[in-house]
């Protein structure tokens, strides 16, 4: 749990307390992704992740306070372009960065963009025997109830094993493939705070999405993750409200914001229905 999370930018100051799971809501263009990215930029390593998805980042004069540790940023600006390496048209990325921030947080923050997940192109090694390592088997045990089978990272690929059948994840369907990549990232990188932009772009069936959100709440309760925040334009926040009694909901508006707890969200849904 995060006892305190405050983000100040563009004349706004958003303060939250006792955050475990948080759904960030609002109309398109209101700044949901920008809210997450400013939190993510307390960790300079997230610049590379943002550039991989968006190609550039440009934020000025913002601050993030997490459990009384503040990061103040005068400017975070980065761009990824291409330059010609030779006269036969080969290209390589060129990256420029400026990270002018003071302070730090003890928490590791990771941001994930599910819509940027790519289906891997596998080497032709179907039918090759796989000998999973200990960490791979721990991961399998951790998520087998969710996936309904076991999942083994082999080389740089993911394969799905159920009984005697072994299938590469690109044959499982986008939703399962994306979810395993997300969970492997969490298991392998062990962030303290996980940020997911547009969680519905995991492309999961609603029941699977509910199962995933429940998995995250249990993962937090087990002390393996302090908080998980996600933006959404779907009913994902409704599923969260029904699953996690400690969930909070941040509704961003052009002229301000509203913070709601689980009861307020469910009451609001009943009223609107």
JSON list of N, CA and C in Angstrom, two decimals, residues 148-178:
[
{"chain": "A", "resi": 148, "resn": "UNK", "atom": "N", "xyz": [-4.87, -21.63, -16.66]},
{"chain": "A", "resi": 148, "resn": "UNK", "atom": "CA", "xyz": [-5.44, -22.97, -16.84]},
{"chain": "A", "resi": 148, "resn": "UNK", "atom": "C", "xyz": [-4.46, -23.87, -17.54]},
{"chain": "A", "resi": 149, "resn": "UNK", "atom": "N", "xyz": [-3.26, -23.87, -17.03]},
{"chain": "A", "resi": 149, "resn": "UNK", "atom": "CA", "xyz": [-2.19, -24.68, -17.59]},
{"chain": "A", "resi": 149, "resn": "UNK", "atom": "C", "xyz": [-0.88, -24.17, -17.04]},
{"chain": "A", "resi": 150, "resn": "UNK", "atom": "N", "xyz": [0.22, -24.53, -17.63]},
{"chain": "A", "resi": 150, "resn": "UNK", "atom": "CA", "xyz": [1.50, -23.99, -17.20]},
{"chain": "A", "resi": 150, "resn": "UNK", "atom": "C", "xyz": [2.15, -23.28, -18.37]},
{"chain": "A", "resi": 151, "resn": "UNK", "atom": "N", "xyz": [2.94, -22.28, -18.05]},
{"chain": "A", "resi": 151, "resn": "UNK", "atom": "CA", "xyz": [3.57, -21.46, -19.08]},
{"chain": "A", "resi": 151, "resn": "UNK", "atom": "C", "xyz": [5.07, -21.43, -18.83]},
{"chain": "A", "resi": 152, "resn": "UNK", "atom": "N", "xyz": [5.83, -21.73, -19.85]},
{"chain": "A", "resi": 152, "resn": "UNK", "atom": "CA", "xyz": [7.27, -21.85, -19.69]},
{"chain": "A", "resi": 152, "resn": "UNK", "atom": "C", "xyz": [7.97, -20.88, -20.65]},
{"chain": "A", "resi": 153, "resn": "UNK", "atom": "N", "xyz": [8.78, -19.94, -20.13]},
{"chain": "A", "resi": 153, "resn": "UNK", "atom": "CA", "xyz": [9.61, -19.14, -21.03]},
{"chain": "A", "resi": 153, "resn": "UNK", "atom": "C", "xyz": [10.75, -20.02, -21.56]},
{"chain": "A", "resi": 154, "resn": "UNK", "atom": "N", "xyz": [10.84, -20.18, -22.84]},
{"chain": "A", "resi": 154, "resn": "UNK", "atom": "CA", "xyz": [11.89, -20.99, -23.44]},
{"chain": "A", "resi": 154, "resn": "UNK", "atom": "C", "xyz": [12.72, -20.11, -24.37]},
{"chain": "A", "resi": 155, "resn": "UNK", "atom": "N", "xyz": [14.03, -20.05, -24.13]},
{"chain": "A", "resi": 155, "resn": "UNK", "atom": "CA", "xyz": [14.89, -19.10, -24.85]},
{"chain": "A", "resi": 155, "resn": "UNK", "atom": "C", "xyz": [14.31, -17.71, -24.66]},
{"chain": "A", "resi": 156, "resn": "UNK", "atom": "N", "xyz": [13.95, -17.03, -25.73]},
{"chain": "A", "resi": 156, "resn": "UNK", "atom": "CA", "xyz": [13.31, -15.72, -25.60]},
{"chain": "A", "resi": 156, "resn": "UNK", "atom": "C", "xyz": [11.83, -15.78, -25.92]},
{"chain": "A", "resi": 157, "resn": "UNK", "atom": "N", "xyz": [11.28, -16.99, -25.98]},
{"chain": "A", "resi": 157, "resn": "UNK", "atom": "CA", "xyz": [9.88, -17.17, -26.35]},
{"chain": "A", "resi": 157, "resn": "UNK", "atom": "C", "xyz": [9.07, -17.60, -25.14]},
{"chain": "A", "resi": 158, "resn": "UNK", "atom": "N", "xyz": [7.77, -17.56, -25.29]},
{"chain": "A", "resi": 158, "resn": "UNK", "atom": "CA", "xyz": [6.88, -18.12, -24.29]},
{"chain": "A", "resi": 158, "resn": "UNK", "atom": "C", "xyz": [6.13, -19.28, -24.92]},
{"chain": "A", "resi": 159, "resn": "UNK", "atom": "N", "xyz": [6.08, -20.41, -24.21]},
{"chain": "A", "resi": 159, "resn": "UNK", "atom": "CA", "xyz": [5.28, -21.51, -24.70]},
{"chain": "A", "resi": 159, "resn": "UNK", "atom": "C", "xyz": [4.28, -21.90, -23.62]},
{"chain": "A", "resi": 160, "resn": "UNK", "atom": "N", "xyz": [3.20, -22.47, -24.06]},
{"chain": "A", "resi": 160, "resn": "UNK", "atom": "CA", "xyz": [2.10, -22.85, -23.17]},
{"chain": "A", "resi": 160, "resn": "UNK", "atom": "C", "xyz": [2.02, -24.36, -23.16]},
{"chain": "A", "resi": 161, "resn": "UNK", "atom": "N", "xyz": [2.08, -24.94, -21.97]},
{"chain": "A", "resi": 161, "resn": "UNK", "atom": "CA", "xyz": [2.06, -26.39, -21.87]},
{"chain": "A", "resi": 161, "resn": "UNK", "atom": "C", "xyz": [0.88, -26.83, -21.02]},
{"chain": "A", "resi": 162, "resn": "UNK", "atom": "N", "xyz": [0.08, -27.75, -21.56]},
{"chain": "A", "resi": 162, "resn": "UNK", "atom": "CA", "xyz": [-1.03, -28.34, -20.84]},
{"chain": "A", "resi": 162, "resn": "UNK", "atom": "C", "xyz": [-1.03, -29.82, -21.17]},
{"chain": "A", "resi": 163, "resn": "UNK", "atom": "N", "xyz": [-0.76, -30.62, -20.16]},
{"chain": "A", "resi": 163, "resn": "UNK", "atom": "CA", "xyz": [-0.61, -32.04, -20.43]},
{"chain": "A", "resi": 163, "resn": "UNK", "atom": "C", "xyz": [0.61, -32.28, -21.30]},
{"chain": "A", "resi": 164, "resn": "UNK", "atom": "N", "xyz": [0.43, -33.01, -22.39]},
{"chain": "A", "resi": 164, "resn": "UNK", "atom": "CA", "xyz": [1.53, -33.29, -23.30]},
{"chain": "A", "resi": 164, "resn": "UNK", "atom": "C", "xyz": [1.61, -32.31, -24.46]},
{"chain": "A", "resi": 165, "resn": "UNK", "atom": "N", "xyz": [0.71, -31.32, -24.47]},
{"chain": "A", "resi": 165, "resn": "UNK", "atom": "CA", "xyz": [0.66, -30.38, -25.59]},
{"chain": "A", "resi": 165, "resn": "UNK", "atom": "C", "xyz": [1.48, -29.13, -25.29]},
{"chain": "A", "resi": 166, "resn": "UNK", "atom": "N", "xyz": [2.32, -28.76, -26.24]},
{"chain": "A", "resi": 166, "resn": "UNK", "atom": "CA", "xyz": [3.13, -27.55, -26.12]},
{"chain": "A", "resi": 166, "resn": "UNK", "atom": "C", "xyz": [2.81, -26.65, -27.31]},
{"chain": "A", "resi": 167, "resn": "UNK", "atom": "N", "xyz": [2.41, -25.42, -27.02]},
{"chain": "A", "resi": 167, "resn": "UNK", "atom": "CA", "xyz": [1.98, -24.50, -28.08]},
{"chain": "A", "resi": 167, "resn": "UNK", "atom": "C", "xyz": [2.63, -23.14, -27.84]},
{"chain": "A", "resi": 168, "resn": "UNK", "atom": "N", "xyz": [3.10, -22.51, -28.90]},
{"chain": "A", "resi": 168, "resn": "UNK", "atom": "CA", "xyz": [3.62, -21.16, -28.76]},
{"chain": "A", "resi": 168, "resn": "UNK", "atom": "C", "xyz": [2.47, -20.18, -28.53]},
{"chain": "A", "resi": 169, "resn": "UNK", "atom": "N", "xyz": [2.75, -19.15, -27.73]},
{"chain": "A", "resi": 169, "resn": "UNK", "atom": "CA", "xyz": [1.68, -18.25, -27.30]},
{"chain": "A", "resi": 169, "resn": "UNK", "atom": "C", "xyz": [1.01, -17.50, -28.45]},
{"chain": "A", "resi": 170, "resn": "UNK", "atom": "N", "xyz": [1.71, -17.32, -29.56]},
{"chain": "A", "resi": 170, "resn": "UNK", "atom": "CA", "xyz": [1.05, -16.61, -30.66]},
{"chain": "A", "resi": 170, "resn": "UNK", "atom": "C", "xyz": [-0.05, -17.45, -31.29]},
{"chain": "A", "resi": 171, "resn": "UNK", "atom": "N", "xyz": [-0.17, -18.70, -30.88]},
{"chain": "A", "resi": 171, "resn": "UNK", "atom": "CA", "xyz": [-1.28, -19.53, -31.33]},
{"chain": "A", "resi": 171, "resn": "UNK", "atom": "C", "xyz": [-2.39, -19.63, -30.29]},
{"chain": "A", "resi": 172, "resn": "UNK", "atom": "N", "xyz": [-2.19, -19.01, -29.13]},
{"chain": "A", "resi": 172, "resn": "UNK", "atom": "CA", "xyz": [-3.17, -19.07, -28.05]},
{"chain": "A", "resi": 172, "resn": "UNK", "atom": "C", "xyz": [-4.25, -18.01, -28.17]},
{"chain": "A", "resi": 173, "resn": "UNK", "atom": "N", "xyz": [-3.96, -16.92, -28.80]},
{"chain": "A", "resi": 173, "resn": "UNK", "atom": "CA", "xyz": [-4.87, -15.79, -28.83]},
{"chain": "A", "resi": 173, "resn": "UNK", "atom": "C", "xyz": [-4.21, -14.59, -28.18]},
{"chain": "A", "resi": 174, "resn": "UNK", "atom": "N", "xyz": [-4.57, -13.43, -28.65]},
{"chain": "A", "resi": 174, "resn": "UNK", "atom": "CA", "xyz": [-3.90, -12.20, -28.21]},
{"chain": "A", "resi": 174, "resn": "UNK", "atom": "C", "xyz": [-4.06, -11.95, -26.71]},
{"chain": "A", "resi": 175, "resn": "UNK", "atom": "N", "xyz": [-5.25, -12.19, -26.18]},
{"chain": "A", "resi": 175, "resn": "UNK", "atom": "CA", "xyz": [-5.49, -11.91, -24.78]},
{"chain": "A", "resi": 175, "resn": "UNK", "atom": "C", "xyz": [-4.59, -12.69, -23.85]},
{"chain": "A", "resi": 176, "resn": "UNK", "atom": "N", "xyz": [-4.52, -14.03, -24.07]},
{"chain": "A", "resi": 176, "resn": "UNK", "atom": "CA", "xyz": [-3.66, -14.86, -23.23]},
{"chain": "A", "resi": 176, "resn": "UNK", "atom": "C", "xyz": [-2.19, -14.50, -23.41]},
{"chain": "A", "resi": 177, "resn": "UNK", "atom": "N", "xyz": [-1.80, -14.28, -24.64]},
{"chain": "A", "resi": 177, "resn": "UNK", "atom": "CA", "xyz": [-0.40, -13.96, -24.92]},
{"chain": "A", "resi": 177, "resn": "UNK", "atom": "C", "xyz": [0.01, -12.67, -24.21]},
{"chain": "A", "resi": 178, "resn": "UNK", "atom": "N", "xyz": [-0.81, -11.62, -24.37]},
{"chain": "A", "resi": 178, "resn": "UNK", "atom": "CA", "xyz": [-0.51, -10.35, -23.73]},
{"chain": "A", "resi": 178, "resn": "UNK", "atom": "C", "xyz": [-0.44, -10.46, -22.22]}
]
